[in-house]
Short mmCIF file of C-alpha atoms in Angstrom, two decimals:
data_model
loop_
_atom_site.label_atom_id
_atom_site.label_comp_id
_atom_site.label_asym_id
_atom_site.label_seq_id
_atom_site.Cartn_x
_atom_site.Cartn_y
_atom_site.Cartn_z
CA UNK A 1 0.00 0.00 0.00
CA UNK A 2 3.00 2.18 0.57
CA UNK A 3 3.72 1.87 -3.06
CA UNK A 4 -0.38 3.46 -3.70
CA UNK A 5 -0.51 6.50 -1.92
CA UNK A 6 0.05 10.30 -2.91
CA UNK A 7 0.60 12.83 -0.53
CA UNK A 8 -1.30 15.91 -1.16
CA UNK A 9 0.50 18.92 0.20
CA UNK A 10 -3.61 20.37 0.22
CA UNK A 11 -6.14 21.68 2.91
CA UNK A 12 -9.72 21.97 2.47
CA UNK A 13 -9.13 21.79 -2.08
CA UNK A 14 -6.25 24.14 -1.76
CA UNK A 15 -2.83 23.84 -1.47
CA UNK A 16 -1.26 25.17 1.45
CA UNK A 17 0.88 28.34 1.05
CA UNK A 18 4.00 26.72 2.69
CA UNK A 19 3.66 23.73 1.00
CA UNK A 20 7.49 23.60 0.09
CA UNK A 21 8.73 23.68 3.78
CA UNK A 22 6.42 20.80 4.28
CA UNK A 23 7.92 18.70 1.22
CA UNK A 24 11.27 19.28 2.27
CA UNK A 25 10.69 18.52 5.85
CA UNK A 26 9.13 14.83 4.80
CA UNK A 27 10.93 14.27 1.29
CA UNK A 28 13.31 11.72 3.16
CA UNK A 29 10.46 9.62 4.15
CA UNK A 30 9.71 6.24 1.80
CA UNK A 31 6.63 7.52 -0.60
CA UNK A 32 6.99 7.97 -4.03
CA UNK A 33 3.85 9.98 -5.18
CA UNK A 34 3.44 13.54 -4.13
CA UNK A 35 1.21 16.08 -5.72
CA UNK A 36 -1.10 19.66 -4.69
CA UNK A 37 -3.75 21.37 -6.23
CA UNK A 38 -3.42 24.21 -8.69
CA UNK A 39 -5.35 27.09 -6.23
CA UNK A 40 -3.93 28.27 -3.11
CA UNK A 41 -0.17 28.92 -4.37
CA UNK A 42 1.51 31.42 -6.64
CA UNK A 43 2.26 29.44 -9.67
CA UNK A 44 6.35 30.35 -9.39
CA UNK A 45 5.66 28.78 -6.03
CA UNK A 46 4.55 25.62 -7.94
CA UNK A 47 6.82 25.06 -10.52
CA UNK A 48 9.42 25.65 -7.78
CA UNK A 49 8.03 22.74 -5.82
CA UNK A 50 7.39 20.60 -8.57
CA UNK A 51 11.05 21.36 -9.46
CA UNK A 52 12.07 19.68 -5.41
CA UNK A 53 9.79 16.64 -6.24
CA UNK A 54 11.60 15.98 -9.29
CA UNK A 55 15.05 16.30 -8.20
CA UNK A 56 14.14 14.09 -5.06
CA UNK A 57 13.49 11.69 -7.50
CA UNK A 58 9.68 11.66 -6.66
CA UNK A 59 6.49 11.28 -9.12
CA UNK A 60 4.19 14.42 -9.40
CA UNK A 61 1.38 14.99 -9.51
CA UNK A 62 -1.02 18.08 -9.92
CA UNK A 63 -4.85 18.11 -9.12
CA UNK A 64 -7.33 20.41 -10.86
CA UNK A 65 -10.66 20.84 -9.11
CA UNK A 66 -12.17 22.77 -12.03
CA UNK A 67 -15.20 22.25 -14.46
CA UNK A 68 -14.94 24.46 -17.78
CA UNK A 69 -12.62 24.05 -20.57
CA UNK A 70 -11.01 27.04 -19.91
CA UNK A 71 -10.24 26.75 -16.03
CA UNK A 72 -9.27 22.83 -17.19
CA UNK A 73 -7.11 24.05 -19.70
CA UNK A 74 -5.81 26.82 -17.80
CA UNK A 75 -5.05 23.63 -15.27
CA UNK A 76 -3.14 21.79 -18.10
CA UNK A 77 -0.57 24.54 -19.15
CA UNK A 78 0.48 24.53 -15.61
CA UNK A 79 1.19 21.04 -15.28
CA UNK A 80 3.18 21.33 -18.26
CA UNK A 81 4.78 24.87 -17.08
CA UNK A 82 6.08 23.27 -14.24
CA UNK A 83 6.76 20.10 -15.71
CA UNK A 84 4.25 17.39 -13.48
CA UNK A 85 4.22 13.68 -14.58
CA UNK A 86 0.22 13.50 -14.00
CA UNK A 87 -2.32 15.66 -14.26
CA UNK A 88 -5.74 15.08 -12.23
CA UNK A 89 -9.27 15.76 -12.20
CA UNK A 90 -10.68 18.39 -14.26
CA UNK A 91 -13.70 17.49 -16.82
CA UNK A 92 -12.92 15.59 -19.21
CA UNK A 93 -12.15 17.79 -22.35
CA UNK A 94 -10.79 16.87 -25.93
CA UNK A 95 -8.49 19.57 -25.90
CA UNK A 96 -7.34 19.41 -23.24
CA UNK A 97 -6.37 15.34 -23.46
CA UNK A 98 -4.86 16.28 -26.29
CA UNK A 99 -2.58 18.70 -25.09
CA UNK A 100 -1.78 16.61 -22.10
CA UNK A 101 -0.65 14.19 -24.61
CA UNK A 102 1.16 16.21 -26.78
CA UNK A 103 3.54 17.10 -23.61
CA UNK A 104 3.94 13.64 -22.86
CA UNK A 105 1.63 14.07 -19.25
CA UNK A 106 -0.50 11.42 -18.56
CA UNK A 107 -3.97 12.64 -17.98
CA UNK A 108 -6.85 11.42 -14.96
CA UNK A 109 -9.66 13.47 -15.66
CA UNK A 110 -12.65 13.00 -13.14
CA UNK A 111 -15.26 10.26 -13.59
CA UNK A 112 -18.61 10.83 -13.19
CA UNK A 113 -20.45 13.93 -12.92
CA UNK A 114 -18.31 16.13 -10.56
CA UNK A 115 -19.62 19.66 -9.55
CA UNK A 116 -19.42 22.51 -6.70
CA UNK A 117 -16.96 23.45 -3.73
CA UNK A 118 -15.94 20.83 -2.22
CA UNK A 119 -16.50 18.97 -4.65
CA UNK A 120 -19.63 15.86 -4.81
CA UNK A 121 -19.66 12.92 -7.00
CA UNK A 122 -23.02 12.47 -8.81
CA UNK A 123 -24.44 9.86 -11.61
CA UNK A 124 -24.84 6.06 -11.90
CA UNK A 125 -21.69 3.24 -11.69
CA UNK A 126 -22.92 2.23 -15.29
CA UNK A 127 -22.95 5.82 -16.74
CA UNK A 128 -18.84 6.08 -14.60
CA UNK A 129 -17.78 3.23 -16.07
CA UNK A 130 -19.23 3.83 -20.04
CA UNK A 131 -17.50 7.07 -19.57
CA UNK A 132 -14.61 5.46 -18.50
CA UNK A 133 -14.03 2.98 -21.32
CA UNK A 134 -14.88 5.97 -23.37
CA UNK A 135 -12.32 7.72 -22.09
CA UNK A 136 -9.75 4.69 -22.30
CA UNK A 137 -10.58 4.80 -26.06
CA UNK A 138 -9.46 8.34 -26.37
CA UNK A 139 -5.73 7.00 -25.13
CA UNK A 140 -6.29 8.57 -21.33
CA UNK A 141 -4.36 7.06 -19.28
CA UNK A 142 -6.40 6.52 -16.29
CA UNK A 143 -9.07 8.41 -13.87
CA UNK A 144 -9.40 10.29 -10.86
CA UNK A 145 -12.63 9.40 -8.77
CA UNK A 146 -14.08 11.20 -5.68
CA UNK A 147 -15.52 7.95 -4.55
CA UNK A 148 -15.90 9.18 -0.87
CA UNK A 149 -17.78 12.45 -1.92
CA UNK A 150 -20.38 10.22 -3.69
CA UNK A 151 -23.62 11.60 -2.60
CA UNK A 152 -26.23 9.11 -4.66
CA UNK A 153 -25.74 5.69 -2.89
CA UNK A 154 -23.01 3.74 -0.83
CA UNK A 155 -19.55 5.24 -1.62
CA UNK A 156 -17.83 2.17 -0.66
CA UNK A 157 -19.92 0.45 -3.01
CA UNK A 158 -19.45 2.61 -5.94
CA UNK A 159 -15.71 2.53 -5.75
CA UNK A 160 -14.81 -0.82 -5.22
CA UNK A 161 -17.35 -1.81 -8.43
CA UNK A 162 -15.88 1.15 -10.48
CA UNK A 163 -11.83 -0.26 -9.84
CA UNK A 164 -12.83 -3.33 -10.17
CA UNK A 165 -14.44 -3.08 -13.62
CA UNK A 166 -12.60 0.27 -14.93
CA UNK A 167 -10.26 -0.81 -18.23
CA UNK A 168 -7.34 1.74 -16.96
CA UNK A 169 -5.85 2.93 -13.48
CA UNK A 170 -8.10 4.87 -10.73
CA UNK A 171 -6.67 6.93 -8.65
CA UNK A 172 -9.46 7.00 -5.58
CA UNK A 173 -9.13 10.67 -4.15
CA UNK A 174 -10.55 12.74 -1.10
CA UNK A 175 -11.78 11.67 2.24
CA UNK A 176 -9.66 9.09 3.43
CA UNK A 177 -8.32 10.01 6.76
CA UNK A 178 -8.68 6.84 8.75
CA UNK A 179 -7.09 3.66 9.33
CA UNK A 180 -10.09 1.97 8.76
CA UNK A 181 -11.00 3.45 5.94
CA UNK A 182 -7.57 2.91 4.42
CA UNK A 183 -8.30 -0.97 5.14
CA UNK A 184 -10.90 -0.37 2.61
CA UNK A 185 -9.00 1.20 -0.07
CA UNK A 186 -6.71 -1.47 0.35
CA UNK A 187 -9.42 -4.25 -0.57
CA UNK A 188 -10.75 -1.88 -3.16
CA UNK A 189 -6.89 -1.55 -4.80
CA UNK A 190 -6.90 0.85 -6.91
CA UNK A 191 -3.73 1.81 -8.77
CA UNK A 192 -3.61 4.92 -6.31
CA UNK A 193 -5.10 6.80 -3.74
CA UNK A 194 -5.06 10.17 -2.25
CA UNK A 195 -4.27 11.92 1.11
CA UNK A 196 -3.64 15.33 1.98
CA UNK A 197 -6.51 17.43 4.75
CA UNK A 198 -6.44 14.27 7.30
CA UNK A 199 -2.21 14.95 7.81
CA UNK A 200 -2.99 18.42 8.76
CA UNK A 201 -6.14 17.96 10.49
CA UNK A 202 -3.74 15.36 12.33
CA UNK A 203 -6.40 12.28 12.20
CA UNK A 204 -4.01 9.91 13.29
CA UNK A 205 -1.59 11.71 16.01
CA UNK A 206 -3.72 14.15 17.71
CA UNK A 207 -1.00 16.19 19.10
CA UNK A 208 1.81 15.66 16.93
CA UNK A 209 2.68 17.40 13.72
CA UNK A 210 2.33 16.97 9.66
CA UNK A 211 5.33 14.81 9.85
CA UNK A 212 4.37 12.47 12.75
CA UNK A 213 1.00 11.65 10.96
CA UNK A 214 2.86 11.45 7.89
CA UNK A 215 5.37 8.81 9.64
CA UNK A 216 2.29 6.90 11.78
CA UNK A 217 0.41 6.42 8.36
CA UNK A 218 3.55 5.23 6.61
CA UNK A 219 4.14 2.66 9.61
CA UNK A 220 0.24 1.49 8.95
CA UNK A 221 0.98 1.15 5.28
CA UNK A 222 3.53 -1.23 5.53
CA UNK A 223 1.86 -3.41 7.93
CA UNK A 224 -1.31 -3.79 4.86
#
């Protein structure tokens, strides 16, 4: 499971403006994926940070909680800008797989009908996954679903259905801030999941800080 998860350097959908002192403090620590959103930091900041992932020798990855082509696209050039290895969420657009392509990104756009702030995860596990193979048509590489903001049935339900019947990788992000609920994700196994508000909100060491959550979750992870 250690080998699954991406820390999100984000707080309540943004990043968090010192997001850079808290990479460096934890880049020693055994995970691979890293990412943040695209709101909350100047975008100098970003490519900066982006620029410390890479030369740690770590896989990044940049979120985009956005729903028009423009703000999507918008979302793209950055990854590119500041030269990310993944770019997630945003609708899926045409354009905008295409330039992800064309820059040699690979692309997780959002399944399922994703909409307001925070986001919610709306629409059937049939109409997900026809979107999905749709999408694996188009060359995408993968997708990012908000399985625990589901709001029209069981989200547990939904997501272990949708990764086990999706053609490409899922990335299963937001909400999962417990140990329990990682036990989950780890039955669901999808090719990755997210975690980035329960570190700061310090769900697993009440009194400690980012880094001693960061370390008790990585101690839990390789016990899965």
């Amino acid at each position: 499971m250690l080998d699954k998860i991406i820390i999100m350097l984000t707080h309540n959908d943004k990043t968090v403006p010192n997001a850079i002192e808290f990479f460096e403090e934890n880049k020693d620590l055994p995970i691979q994926f890293w990412g943040f959103k695209d709101v909350g930091m100047e975008r100098n900041k970003m490519k900066a940070l982006c620029e410390k992932m890479r030369a740690s020798g770590k896989t990044s990855f940049l979120e985009v909680v956005s729903y028009t082509e423009e703000e999507c696209m918008r979302g793209a050039e950055i990854a590119v800008e500041c030269g990310f290895d993944y770019l997630l969420g945003t609708l899926y657009y045409d354009k905008v797989a295409k330039y992800i392509q064309q820059h040699n990104l690979k692309y997780c756009p959002f399944a399922g009908k994703v909409s307001q702030s925070p986001s919610i995860l709306e629409g059937t596990l049939e109409e997900m996954l026809a979107q999905e193979a749709l999408f694996a048509e188009k060359g995408v590489f993968g997708t990012d679903l908000l399985g625990y903001r589901y709001v029209a049935g069981d989200p547990n339900v939904l997501s272990a259905e949708y990764i086990k019947n999706a053609k490409n990788p899922v990335i299963l992000a937001g909400s999962i801030g417990s140990e329990d609920r990682i036990k989950l994700v780890k039955e669901m196994n999808p090719w990755a999941f997210t975690m980035g508000s329960a570190l700061f909100t310090k769900n697993f060491v009440k009194n400690g800080s980012f880094r001693d959550n960061l370390i008790h979750v990585v101690k839990f992870l390789e016990t899965l």
